Coordinates of C-alpha atoms in Angstrom, one line a residue:
M1 CA 0.0 0.0 0.0
E2 CA 1.4 3.4 -1.0
P3 CA 2.1 5.9 1.8
P4 CA -0.3 8.8 2.0
F5 CA 0.8 12.0 0.2
E6 CA 2.3 14.6 2.5
W7 CA 3.1 18.2 1.7
S8 CA 6.6 19.3 2.5
P9 CA 7.0 22.3 4.9
Q10 CA 8.8 24.2 2.1
F11 CA 5.8 23.8 -0.2
I12 CA 3.4 24.9 2.5
L13 CA 5.5 28.1 3.1
L14 CA 5.4 28.7 -0.6
L15 CA 1.6 28.5 -0.8
L16 CA 1.3 30.9 2.2
A17 CA 3.6 33.4 0.5
V18 CA 1.7 33.2 -2.8
T19 CA -1.7 33.6 -1.2
T20 CA -0.6 36.3 1.3
Y21 CA 0.7 38.9 -1.1
G22 CA -1.6 40.4 -3.7
F23 CA 0.6 40.2 -6.8
P24 CA -0.7 39.3 -10.3
L25 CA -0.8 35.6 -10.9
E26 CA 2.1 35.5 -13.3
E27 CA 4.3 37.3 -10.7
K28 CA 3.4 34.9 -7.9
F29 CA 5.2 32.1 -9.8
D30 CA 8.0 34.2 -11.1
G31 CA 11.2 32.5 -10.4
L32 CA 9.7 29.0 -9.9
F33 CA 10.5 28.1 -13.5
R34 CA 13.6 28.7 -15.6
A35 CA 13.3 31.6 -18.1
E36 CA 13.8 30.6 -21.7
P37 CA 13.9 32.7 -24.9
P38 CA 11.5 31.9 -27.7
H39 CA 12.7 30.3 -30.9
C40 CA 14.4 33.1 -33.0
S41 CA 13.2 33.0 -36.6
K42 CA 15.3 33.8 -39.7
T43 CA 14.1 37.1 -41.0
P44 CA 15.4 39.5 -43.7
I45 CA 16.4 42.8 -42.2
V46 CA 16.4 46.2 -44.0
R47 CA 18.4 49.0 -42.4
A48 CA 16.8 52.4 -42.9
Q49 CA 18.0 55.9 -42.5
T50 CA 16.3 57.8 -39.6
S51 CA 14.9 61.3 -40.1
Q52 CA 16.9 64.2 -38.8
N53 CA 15.6 66.3 -35.9
A54 CA 14.5 69.8 -37.2
M55 CA 16.2 71.4 -34.2
S56 CA 19.5 69.5 -34.6
S57 CA 21.9 68.9 -37.5
I58 CA 22.8 65.5 -36.1
A59 CA 20.7 62.3 -36.9
R60 CA 20.7 60.2 -33.8
G61 CA 19.9 56.5 -33.6
M62 CA 19.4 53.7 -36.1
Q63 CA 16.3 52.1 -37.6
M64 CA 15.6 48.6 -38.9
Q65 CA 12.6 47.3 -40.8
F66 CA 11.5 43.7 -41.1
S67 CA 8.4 41.4 -41.4
I68 CA 7.2 39.3 -38.5
G69 CA 4.6 36.5 -38.6
L70 CA 2.1 35.4 -36.0
H71 CA 3.7 33.3 -33.2
T72 CA 7.2 34.0 -34.5
A73 CA 10.1 36.0 -32.9
V74 CA 12.9 38.2 -34.0
C75 CA 16.1 38.4 -31.9
F76 CA 19.1 40.7 -31.8
R77 CA 22.0 41.8 -29.7
L78 CA 23.5 45.2 -29.0
Y79 CA 27.3 45.0 -28.5
E80 CA 28.3 47.8 -26.2
D81 CA 30.7 48.7 -23.4
T82 CA 28.3 48.0 -20.6
Q83 CA 29.4 45.0 -18.6
L84 CA 26.7 42.4 -17.7
A85 CA 26.3 39.9 -15.0
S86 CA 27.6 37.2 -17.3
Q87 CA 30.9 39.0 -17.6
E88 CA 31.2 39.8 -13.9
I89 CA 31.1 36.2 -12.9
N90 CA 34.0 35.1 -15.2
D91 CA 36.1 38.3 -15.5
D92 CA 39.3 36.5 -16.4
E93 CA 37.8 34.3 -19.1
N94 CA 35.7 37.0 -20.8
A95 CA 38.1 39.9 -20.7
G96 CA 37.7 41.9 -23.9
N97 CA 34.7 39.8 -25.0
Q98 CA 31.9 42.4 -24.7
T99 CA 28.4 40.8 -24.9
S100 CA 24.9 42.3 -24.8
L101 CA 21.5 41.1 -23.7
L102 CA 19.5 39.0 -26.1
H103 CA 16.5 41.1 -27.1
T104 CA 13.5 39.3 -28.5
I105 CA 10.3 40.6 -30.1
R106 CA 7.5 38.1 -30.6
L107 CA 4.1 38.6 -32.3
E108 CA 1.9 36.7 -29.7
K109 CA -1.6 37.5 -30.8
L110 CA -3.6 38.9 -33.7
E111 CA -7.2 39.8 -32.7
H112 CA -10.3 41.3 -34.1
H113 CA -12.5 43.2 -31.6
H114 CA -16.1 43.3 -32.9
P115 CA -18.6 45.7 -31.4
I116 CA -22.0 44.1 -30.6
T117 CA -25.0 46.1 -31.8
Q118 CA -27.9 43.6 -31.1
R119 CA -28.4 40.9 -28.6
Y120 CA -31.2 38.7 -27.3
T121 CA -31.6 35.4 -25.6
F122 CA -33.4 32.5 -27.3
G123 CA -34.1 28.8 -26.8
I124 CA -34.9 25.7 -28.9
P125 CA -38.6 25.1 -28.4
E126 CA -40.0 21.6 -27.6
V127 CA -43.4 21.7 -29.2
H128 CA -46.6 19.7 -28.4
A129 CA -50.0 20.3 -30.0
S130 CA -53.2 18.9 -28.5
C131 CA -56.4 19.2 -30.5
I132 CA -60.1 18.4 -30.2
C133 CA -62.7 17.9 -32.9
E134 CA -66.3 18.8 -32.8
C135 CA -68.8 17.6 -35.4
D136 CA -71.5 20.1 -34.4
A137 CA -70.7 23.4 -35.9
T138 CA -72.9 25.2 -33.3
S139 CA -71.2 23.7 -30.3
S140 CA -69.5 26.1 -27.9
T141 CA -66.7 23.7 -27.0
C142 CA -64.7 24.7 -30.0
T143 CA -65.3 28.2 -31.5
A144 CA -63.3 30.8 -33.4
E145 CA -63.8 33.2 -30.6
S146 CA -62.1 30.9 -28.1
H147 CA -59.3 29.5 -30.2
Q148 CA -58.4 31.9 -33.1
F149 CA -55.7 34.5 -32.6
T150 CA -55.5 34.0 -28.8
A151 CA -53.2 32.6 -26.2
C152 CA -54.2 29.7 -23.9
P153 CA -55.6 30.7 -20.4
E154 CA -53.0 31.0 -17.7
S155 CA -54.5 28.0 -15.9
D156 CA -53.6 25.8 -18.9
K157 CA -49.8 26.5 -18.7
S158 CA -47.8 23.6 -17.2
D159 CA -45.1 25.9 -15.6
E160 CA -43.6 29.4 -15.8
T161 CA -41.1 28.5 -18.6
S162 CA -43.8 27.3 -21.0
S163 CA -46.0 29.3 -23.4
C164 CA -49.2 28.3 -25.1
Y165 CA -51.1 29.5 -28.1
R166 CA -54.4 28.4 -29.7
T167 CA -55.4 27.7 -33.3
F168 CA -58.7 27.1 -35.0
F169 CA -59.4 25.1 -38.2
P170 CA -63.0 25.1 -39.5
N171 CA -64.6 23.1 -42.4
Q172 CA -62.9 19.8 -41.7
T173 CA -63.7 16.6 -43.5
P174 CA -66.8 15.0 -41.8
I175 CA -65.1 11.6 -41.2
G176 CA -66.8 10.0 -38.2
C177 CA -69.6 12.6 -38.4
S178 CA -72.9 12.6 -40.4
E179 CA -72.5 13.7 -44.0
D180 CA -74.1 17.1 -43.5
D181 CA -72.0 18.0 -40.4
I182 CA -69.2 20.6 -40.8
P183 CA -66.6 19.5 -38.2
K184 CA -64.1 22.0 -36.7
L185 CA -60.8 21.5 -35.0
C186 CA -59.4 23.5 -32.1
C187 CA -55.8 23.1 -30.9
D188 CA -53.6 24.2 -28.0
V189 CA -49.9 24.5 -29.1
R190 CA -47.5 24.4 -26.2
F191 CA -43.8 25.4 -26.2
K192 CA -41.1 25.0 -23.6
P193 CA -37.2 25.3 -23.8
Y194 CA -35.7 22.0 -24.9
K195 CA -33.6 20.7 -21.9
N196 CA -33.6 24.3 -20.6
M197 CA -30.9 25.2 -23.0
T198 CA -30.4 29.0 -23.7
F199 CA -28.4 30.8 -26.3
L200 CA -27.3 34.4 -26.7
A201 CA -27.7 35.9 -30.2
V202 CA -25.4 38.9 -31.1
K203 CA -24.9 41.0 -34.2
L204 CA -21.2 41.7 -34.9
E205 CA -20.1 44.8 -36.8
Q206 CA -16.8 45.6 -38.5
P207 CA -13.9 44.9 -36.2
T208 CA -10.9 46.8 -34.9
T209 CA -7.6 44.9 -35.4
Y210 CA -5.1 44.6 -32.6
A211 CA -1.6 42.9 -32.5
T212 CA -0.1 41.9 -29.2
F213 CA 3.8 41.9 -29.0
V214 CA 5.9 40.5 -26.2
Y215 CA 9.3 42.1 -25.8
A216 CA 11.8 40.3 -23.5
A217 CA 15.5 40.7 -22.8
Y218 CA 17.7 37.8 -21.5
D219 CA 21.1 37.4 -20.1
F220 CA 23.0 34.0 -20.0
V221 CA 24.3 33.5 -16.4
N222 CA 25.9 30.3 -15.0
G223 CA 24.6 28.2 -17.9
Y224 CA 21.0 29.5 -17.5
W225 CA 18.9 32.2 -19.2
V226 CA 17.8 35.0 -16.9
E227 CA 15.0 37.3 -17.9
K228 CA 16.1 41.0 -17.4
D229 CA 13.2 42.9 -18.9
K230 CA 9.7 42.0 -20.3
T231 CA 6.9 44.1 -21.8
K232 CA 3.6 43.2 -23.4
I233 CA 2.3 45.8 -26.0
R234 CA -1.0 45.8 -27.7
S235 CA -1.0 47.9 -30.9
Q236 CA -4.0 48.9 -33.1
L237 CA -3.4 48.2 -36.8
D238 CA -6.3 49.9 -38.5
G239 CA -5.1 53.5 -38.1
G240 CA -1.7 55.0 -38.7
T241 CA 1.7 53.7 -37.6
Q242 CA 1.8 53.0 -33.8
D243 CA 5.0 53.8 -31.9
R244 CA 5.7 52.2 -28.5
H245 CA 8.8 52.0 -26.3
L246 CA 9.8 48.5 -25.5
D247 CA 12.5 48.5 -22.8
Q248 CA 12.5 50.1 -19.4
K249 CA 15.3 52.5 -20.4
R250 CA 13.2 53.7 -23.3
R251 CA 16.0 53.1 -25.7
I252 CA 14.2 50.8 -28.1
S253 CA 11.0 51.8 -29.8
L254 CA 8.6 49.7 -31.9
A255 CA 6.6 51.0 -34.9
V256 CA 3.9 48.7 -36.4
T257 CA 2.3 49.0 -39.8
A258 CA -0.5 46.7 -40.9
G259 CA 0.0 47.1 -44.7
G260 CA -3.7 46.2 -45.3
R261 CA -6.4 44.2 -43.6
A262 CA -5.9 40.8 -42.1
S263 CA -6.2 37.9 -44.5
H264 CA -9.3 36.6 -42.8
Q265 CA -12.2 38.4 -41.1
L266 CA -15.7 37.4 -39.9
E267 CA -18.4 39.0 -41.9
T268 CA -20.8 41.4 -40.3
G269 CA -23.9 39.6 -39.2
M270 CA -25.7 37.4 -36.5
Y271 CA -23.8 34.9 -34.4
F272 CA -24.8 33.0 -31.3
S273 CA -23.3 31.3 -28.2
R274 CA -24.7 28.8 -25.8
T275 CA -25.0 30.2 -22.2
S276 CA -24.8 28.5 -18.9
N277 CA -27.1 28.9 -15.9
G278 CA -24.6 31.4 -14.5
G279 CA -24.6 33.5 -17.6
E280 CA -21.2 32.4 -19.0
T281 CA -21.0 32.1 -22.7
E282 CA -19.3 29.5 -24.8
E283 CA -17.7 29.6 -28.3
L284 CA -19.4 31.7 -31.0
R285 CA -21.3 29.7 -33.6
M286 CA -22.8 30.7 -37.0
Q287 CA -26.1 29.6 -38.3
P288 CA -29.1 31.3 -40.1
L289 CA -30.3 33.5 -37.3
N290 CA -33.0 36.2 -36.9
E291 CA -32.0 39.8 -36.2
I292 CA -33.8 41.3 -33.3
T293 CA -36.4 42.9 -35.6
D294 CA -36.9 39.8 -37.7
N295 CA -39.5 37.1 -37.3
N296 CA -38.5 34.3 -39.7
F297 CA -39.5 30.9 -38.6
D298 CA -37.0 29.2 -40.9
R299 CA -34.2 30.8 -38.9
L300 CA -33.0 30.4 -35.3
G301 CA -34.2 32.9 -32.8
W302 CA -38.0 32.9 -33.2
Y303 CA -38.5 31.5 -29.7
R304 CA -37.1 34.2 -27.4
M305 CA -36.8 35.2 -23.8
D306 CA -38.5 38.5 -22.8
D307 CA -37.3 41.0 -20.2
S308 CA -39.1 39.2 -17.4
G309 CA -37.3 35.9 -18.2
H310 CA -40.2 34.1 -19.8
F311 CA -39.9 32.4 -23.2
H312 CA -42.4 33.2 -25.9
V313 CA -42.9 32.9 -29.7
N314 CA -42.2 36.2 -31.2
N315 CA -45.6 37.7 -32.1
G316 CA -47.0 34.2 -31.5
V317 CA -50.7 35.2 -31.1
V318 CA -50.8 36.5 -34.7
K319 CA -48.3 34.2 -36.3
M320 CA -49.4 30.9 -34.8
D321 CA -52.1 30.4 -37.4
D322 CA -49.4 30.8 -40.1
I323 CA -47.0 28.1 -38.8
H324 CA -49.3 25.5 -37.2
K325 CA -51.3 23.3 -39.5
A326 CA -53.7 20.5 -38.5
K327 CA -56.4 18.3 -40.1
V328 CA -58.9 15.8 -38.9
K329 CA -58.4 12.1 -39.5
N330 CA -61.5 10.9 -37.7
C331 CA -63.5 13.4 -35.7
K332 CA -65.6 11.0 -33.7
E333 CA -62.4 9.0 -32.7
Q334 CA -60.6 12.4 -32.0
T335 CA -57.7 11.4 -34.3
Y336 CA -55.9 14.2 -36.2
K337 CA -52.6 15.1 -37.8
S338 CA -50.5 18.1 -36.8
I339 CA -47.4 19.8 -38.3
L340 CA -45.4 23.0 -37.6
S341 CA -44.3 25.0 -40.6
A342 CA -41.0 26.1 -39.0
N343 CA -37.4 25.0 -38.5
H344 CA -35.2 24.6 -35.4
Y345 CA -37.6 23.0 -32.9
M346 CA -37.8 19.6 -31.2
P347 CA -38.5 16.8 -31.6
G348 CA -36.3 16.2 -34.6
H349 CA -36.0 19.6 -36.3
F350 CA -32.8 21.0 -34.9
N351 CA -29.1 20.5 -35.6
L352 CA -26.6 22.6 -33.6
T353 CA -23.7 23.8 -35.8
R354 CA -20.1 23.4 -34.6
P355 CA -18.1 26.4 -33.1
L356 CA -16.4 28.8 -35.4
E357 CA -12.9 27.7 -34.2
V358 CA -13.8 24.1 -35.4
I359 CA -15.2 24.9 -38.9
K360 CA -12.8 27.8 -39.7
P361 CA -9.1 26.7 -39.4
W362 CA -7.9 30.3 -39.2
I363 CA -9.7 31.0 -35.9
Q364 CA -8.1 30.0 -32.7
S365 CA -11.0 31.2 -30.5
A366 CA -14.1 33.4 -31.0
R367 CA -15.9 34.4 -27.8
I368 CA -17.9 37.2 -26.3
F369 CA -15.3 39.0 -24.2
D370 CA -16.6 41.3 -21.5
S371 CA -19.4 40.8 -18.8
S372 CA -21.4 43.6 -20.3
L373 CA -21.8 41.6 -23.6
R374 CA -20.7 44.5 -25.8
Q375 CA -17.6 43.1 -27.5
A376 CA -16.6 39.8 -29.2
V377 CA -13.0 38.9 -29.7
V378 CA -11.8 36.7 -32.5
T379 CA -8.2 35.4 -32.0
H380 CA -6.4 34.3 -35.1
A381 CA -4.6 31.0 -35.4
E382 CA -2.8 32.2 -38.5
G383 CA -2.3 35.6 -40.1
T384 CA -0.4 37.8 -42.6
N385 CA 3.0 39.3 -41.8
L386 CA 3.2 42.7 -40.2
Q387 CA 5.7 45.3 -41.1
I388 CA 7.8 46.2 -38.1
S389 CA 10.3 49.0 -37.5
I390 CA 12.8 49.1 -34.6
H391 CA 14.3 52.4 -33.7
L392 CA 17.3 52.7 -31.4
D393 CA 17.3 56.1 -29.7
D394 CA 21.0 56.0 -28.7
E395 CA 24.0 56.5 -31.0
V396 CA 24.6 52.9 -32.0
E397 CA 26.8 52.0 -34.9
S398 CA 25.4 49.5 -37.3
Q399 CA 28.2 47.1 -36.8
N400 CA 27.3 46.9 -33.1
L401 CA 23.8 45.5 -33.9
V402 CA 23.6 41.8 -34.8
F403 CA 20.4 39.7 -35.5
F404 CA 20.3 36.0 -34.6
H405 CA 18.2 33.0 -35.5
N406 CA 18.1 29.5 -34.1
A407 CA 18.7 26.4 -36.2
S408 CA 15.5 24.6 -37.4
R409 CA 15.1 20.9 -37.2
I410 CA 12.6 18.1 -37.7
R411 CA 12.9 14.3 -37.1
D412 CA 9.7 13.0 -38.8
F413 CA 6.1 13.9 -39.7
S414 CA 2.7 12.3 -40.4
G415 CA -0.6 13.6 -41.7
S416 CA -3.5 13.4 -44.1
I417 CA -5.0 15.6 -46.9
I418 CA -8.6 16.4 -46.0
V419 CA -11.4 18.1 -47.8
D420 CA -14.0 18.8 -45.0
S421 CA -17.7 19.2 -45.2
K422 CA -17.3 23.0 -45.9
S423 CA -15.0 22.2 -48.8
N424 CA -11.9 23.5 -47.0
R425 CA -8.8 21.7 -48.5
L426 CA -6.3 21.1 -45.6
F427 CA -3.2 19.2 -44.7
N428 CA -3.6 17.9 -41.2
L429 CA 0.1 17.8 -40.2
T430 CA 1.8 16.5 -37.1
V431 CA 5.6 17.1 -36.8
Y432 CA 7.9 15.2 -34.4
E433 CA 10.9 16.7 -32.6
A434 CA 10.6 19.8 -34.6
S435 CA 11.6 23.4 -34.0
G436 CA 11.8 26.6 -36.1
K437 CA 11.0 27.0 -39.8
I438 CA 9.8 23.9 -41.7
D439 CA 9.5 24.1 -45.5
G440 CA 7.1 21.7 -47.3
S441 CA 6.5 20.7 -50.9
V442 CA 3.5 18.9 -52.3
K443 CA 4.2 16.5 -55.2
M444 CA 2.1 15.8 -58.3
S445 CA 1.9 12.1 -57.6
T446 CA 3.1 9.5 -55.1
G447 CA 6.6 9.5 -56.5
F448 CA 9.1 11.4 -54.3
G449 CA 10.8 12.7 -57.4
S450 CA 7.7 13.9 -59.2
D451 CA 7.1 17.6 -59.9
T452 CA 6.3 20.0 -57.1
I453 CA 2.9 21.6 -57.5
H454 CA 2.7 23.6 -54.2
T455 CA 5.0 24.7 -51.4
F456 CA 4.3 26.0 -47.9
T457 CA 6.1 27.0 -44.7
A458 CA 5.2 26.0 -41.2
Y459 CA 6.6 27.3 -37.9
V460 CA 7.2 25.6 -34.6
S461 CA 7.8 28.4 -32.1
D462 CA 9.3 26.3 -29.3
L463 CA 13.1 26.7 -28.7
H464 CA 13.5 23.0 -28.0
A465 CA 12.3 20.3 -30.4
S466 CA 8.8 19.2 -29.7
N467 CA 5.8 17.5 -31.3
R468 CA 3.2 19.8 -32.7
S469 CA 0.0 19.4 -34.8
M470 CA -1.1 22.1 -37.2
I471 CA -3.5 22.7 -40.1
I472 CA -2.0 23.8 -43.5
P473 CA -4.3 25.2 -46.1
L474 CA -3.9 23.7 -49.6
P475 CA -5.0 25.1 -53.0
A476 CA -7.5 23.4 -55.4
I477 CA -4.6 22.2 -57.6
V478 CA -4.0 19.5 -54.9
G479 CA -6.7 17.2 -56.3
Q480 CA -8.0 13.9 -55.3
G481 CA -5.9 10.9 -54.5
A482 CA -2.8 10.2 -52.4
R483 CA 0.4 12.1 -53.2
A484 CA 3.9 12.5 -51.8
I485 CA 4.7 15.4 -49.5
C486 CA 8.2 16.3 -48.4
L487 CA 9.3 18.4 -45.4
R488 CA 12.7 19.7 -44.4
A489 CA 14.0 22.1 -41.7
D490 CA 15.2 25.5 -43.0
S491 CA 18.8 24.6 -42.1
M492 CA 18.7 21.1 -43.7
A493 CA 20.1 20.3 -47.1
D494 CA 17.5 19.4 -49.8
I495 CA 18.9 15.9 -50.0
D496 CA 18.0 15.3 -46.4
K497 CA 14.4 16.1 -46.7
I498 CA 11.8 13.7 -45.3
C499 CA 9.1 12.4 -47.7
H500 CA 6.0 10.4 -47.1
V501 CA 3.0 9.3 -49.2
I502 CA 0.0 11.1 -47.7
E503 CA -3.5 9.7 -47.9
Y504 CA -6.5 11.8 -49.2
F505 CA -9.9 11.9 -47.5
E506 CA -13.0 13.8 -48.6
S507 CA -16.2 14.4 -46.6
P508 CA -19.5 15.0 -48.4
L509 CA -21.0 18.5 -48.4
E510 CA -22.9 19.2 -45.2
I511 CA -26.4 20.2 -46.3
D512 CA -28.9 20.4 -43.5
L513 CA -32.3 20.0 -45.2
V514 CA -35.1 19.7 -42.6
E515 CA -38.4 18.3 -43.8
G516 CA -41.5 18.7 -41.7
K517 CA -43.5 15.6 -40.9
W518 CA -47.1 15.2 -40.0
H519 CA -47.6 13.8 -36.5
E520 CA -50.6 11.6 -35.9
M521 CA -52.2 12.0 -32.5
I522 CA -55.4 11.3 -30.5
G523 CA -57.2 14.1 -28.7
T524 CA -59.2 13.9 -25.5
C525 CA -62.6 15.6 -25.4
P526 CA -65.3 13.9 -23.3
T527 CA -67.9 16.6 -24.1
C528 CA -67.4 16.5 -27.9
N529 CA -69.9 14.8 -30.3
Q530 CA -72.5 14.0 -27.6
I531 CA -76.2 13.3 -28.6
N532 CA -78.3 16.1 -27.2
F533 CA -81.8 17.5 -27.6
N534 CA -80.7 20.0 -30.3
G535 CA -79.2 17.3 -32.3
M536 CA -82.3 15.1 -32.2
M537 CA -84.6 18.1 -33.1
K538 CA -82.3 18.8 -36.1
F539 CA -83.1 15.4 -37.6
L540 CA -86.8 15.8 -36.9
N541 CA -86.9 19.2 -38.5
P542 CA -88.3 18.9 -42.2
A543 CA -86.3 22.0 -43.1
H544 CA -83.2 20.1 -42.4
W545 CA -84.2 17.4 -44.9
I546 CA -84.2 19.8 -47.8
K547 CA -81.1 21.6 -46.7
G548 CA -78.4 21.5 -49.3
I549 CA -80.7 21.3 -52.4
S550 CA -78.9 23.3 -55.1
S551 CA -80.2 21.7 -58.4
I552 CA -83.2 19.9 -60.0
G553 CA -81.3 16.7 -59.8
D554 CA -80.8 17.0 -56.1
G555 CA -84.5 17.7 -55.7
V556 CA -85.4 14.6 -57.7
M557 CA -83.0 12.5 -55.6
I558 CA -84.5 13.7 -52.4
A559 CA -88.1 13.2 -53.7
T560 CA -87.2 9.7 -54.7
D561 CA -85.7 9.0 -51.3
I562 CA -88.9 10.3 -49.6
V563 CA -91.1 8.1 -51.8
V564 CA -89.0 5.1 -51.0
Y565 CA -89.1 5.9 -47.3
L566 CA -92.9 6.2 -47.4
G567 CA -93.2 2.9 -49.3
V568 CA -91.1 1.2 -46.7
L569 CA -93.3 2.6 -43.9
C570 CA -96.5 1.5 -45.7
I571 CA -95.1 -2.1 -46.1
L572 CA -94.1 -2.1 -42.4
Y573 CA -97.6 -0.9 -41.4
L574 CA -99.4 -3.5 -43.5
L575 CA -97.0 -6.3 -42.3
I576 CA -97.6 -5.4 -38.6
T577 CA -101.4 -4.9 -38.9
K578 CA -102.4 -7.6 -41.4
I579 CA -99.9 -10.4 -40.5
I580 CA -98.1 -10.0 -37.2
V581 CA -101.1 -8.7 -35.1
P582 CA -103.6 -11.3 -36.4
L583 CA -101.1 -14.1 -36.1
G584 CA -100.5 -13.0 -32.5
Q585 CA -104.2 -13.1 -31.7
I586 CA -104.6 -16.6 -33.2
C587 CA -101.6 -17.9 -31.0
L588 CA -103.2 -16.4 -27.9
R589 CA -106.6 -18.1 -28.6
I590 CA -104.8 -21.5 -29.1
R591 CA -103.0 -21.1 -25.8
R592 CA -106.2 -20.4 -23.9
W593 CA -108.0 -23.4 -25.6
C594 CA -105.1 -25.7 -24.5
K595 CA -105.3 -24.6 -20.9
K596 CA -109.1 -25.5 -20.9

C-alpha cells in the first residue's frame, strides 16, 4: 500500500507566500521556472535611415525594418561597453569579449474586436400540439372566438417557462360525423425550452484589429537564461503607424504598420453562443439567425426570452395560425394530424452547428469578451505578416547590432489531406521533434521525385524540439488521391528532406435539409360529439331534410328518397297490422284453448 501524500514544509510556506501577497498571478510564480527565450526566426532585415531632428543637425539612432509573422520571434543583440552579470562572474575568461543582452520581439496574438449592436436570448422550443374535434358546428366547445388569434388561459400552462397559443381550423372533413356535419378542429400548441438550453444571439459589426507583441531581454548567467526585462504591448493596426517604447530604459521603440487588412475576417452579421445557468458564454457559432427585428420561422431565434425571463414565440398570437397546421383524420375518434411550418424545434428539427474555431481553421478562438456583452474577440490561429520598424534612440553604430536566429530541425512527420464538409482543403500535419521554420512541398503524384505543385512553410515556435499538430491550407490544384509530401527544416540540405505518401480523405457536403413531418395524435374531449336535444330536433326538422338542395337533380333524388321511405313505412304498417297482429291473436286463442 502506497504511503499517504504529505506536503513538505517548504511547499506549505510557498503556498502561504503566494496567497498572502496580492501580486498578479504571473508574478506569484515568477522564479519558480527557468526563463527561456523563444525560438528566433530567420528574418530578412532592412536597415533604414532615420529622419533628422529639425532642431538639430545630427541624426541620432538607427532604424531597422522587417516582417514578422504570427507566433514568430525576431532576436538581436547590441554589443556595447556596458558589462553584464555574465561577464562579472567570469572576469578573467571574458576579458575583452563584450556581450549584450539578447533582445526578443514576438508577435503573440492577432485579434479582431467586434462591437455588438444587437443581442437577445433565445431557446430551442420543444413543441406539443393537443387538438379536439367537434362535429356540431354550433357547439360552444370549439369556436373561433375561443381559439383563433388567442393565447391559452394562464391556468392551462404547465409551468412558468412554457408558453401556449391556440389555433382554429373550421370546415374539416366529416369523417366519423354525419355527412351534413361541418366539423371544426381546435388546438392548443405548447412550447417549452428544450432541456432548458439557452443561447445568446449577437450581431457583430466591422472589427478593430489589434496585435499583441511581447518584448523580452535575456542574459545568460551560469549556464541558464535570466529574464532581465519584459513588456507586453497591444497595438492597433487599423489606423496610422503605432509607436511604442519596449524596454525600461526607453532606448528601443517599436513601430507597427499593418500594410492592409488581415487575410481573414468574420463577416458582419448574426452569431450566437450557448449560455450556462450562471450567464457564462461558450464559443461563438454561425447559423441562419433572426435579427432582433426579424420574425422568420425558418431561422434560429423565433423562440425568445422576454425582459421578465419568460420564453415566448415572437408575435405568436398572430403568427401561430401561419405556422401551425392540423387536419382531422376521424372526428368521432378524435384522431388528427399536426405539423409546424418552421425550422429549429424539437422533436427532430434542430441540428446545432459546430463552433467557429472548429469549422474555420484560421480561428483560434471566438468568444464574447466582457461581462457587459458589448464586445466579441476573434483570436487568429494564422495571419499575414506585419511590417515592423525598430528604432534605437542612442547613437549605435550598425556594426554593433547583430540579429540572430536559431537552427531549425525536424525528425519526422505524419498527416493526411482532408477536404472537409465545408470544402476546406487542408493538410492535417503532425511534426515530431521539430523546431523553427519547416519548409514543405507537395508533389504531383506518389513519387518522391515527381514535380512539385505547391510549397508551404510552417513554424514551430518552441526553442527546444517538440511534437506539434497544425493545419496547413492547400490550393485546389492539390486534387483527389494520395500524393507525396516532403518536409525539411530550413537549415537542412535538400537531399536530407523527409518524404511520405499522404492519404487523401474527402467528406461530403454538409447540407442540413429539414423536412416537416405530420404527427398523428389522438385528442381527448369527453364533451365533444354528444347526442343532445338540439341534435335530435335537427333530424326531426323537415327544413333540415331539404337543406343542401342546389339543383333539380338534387331535388329529384330527395323526392325519390322520400317516396322510397314512405313505401317502406307502408309495407311495415301492413306487415304489422295484417300479419303480425292477427297471427299473435290466433296464437293467444290457441294457448287459452289448450289450458281449458
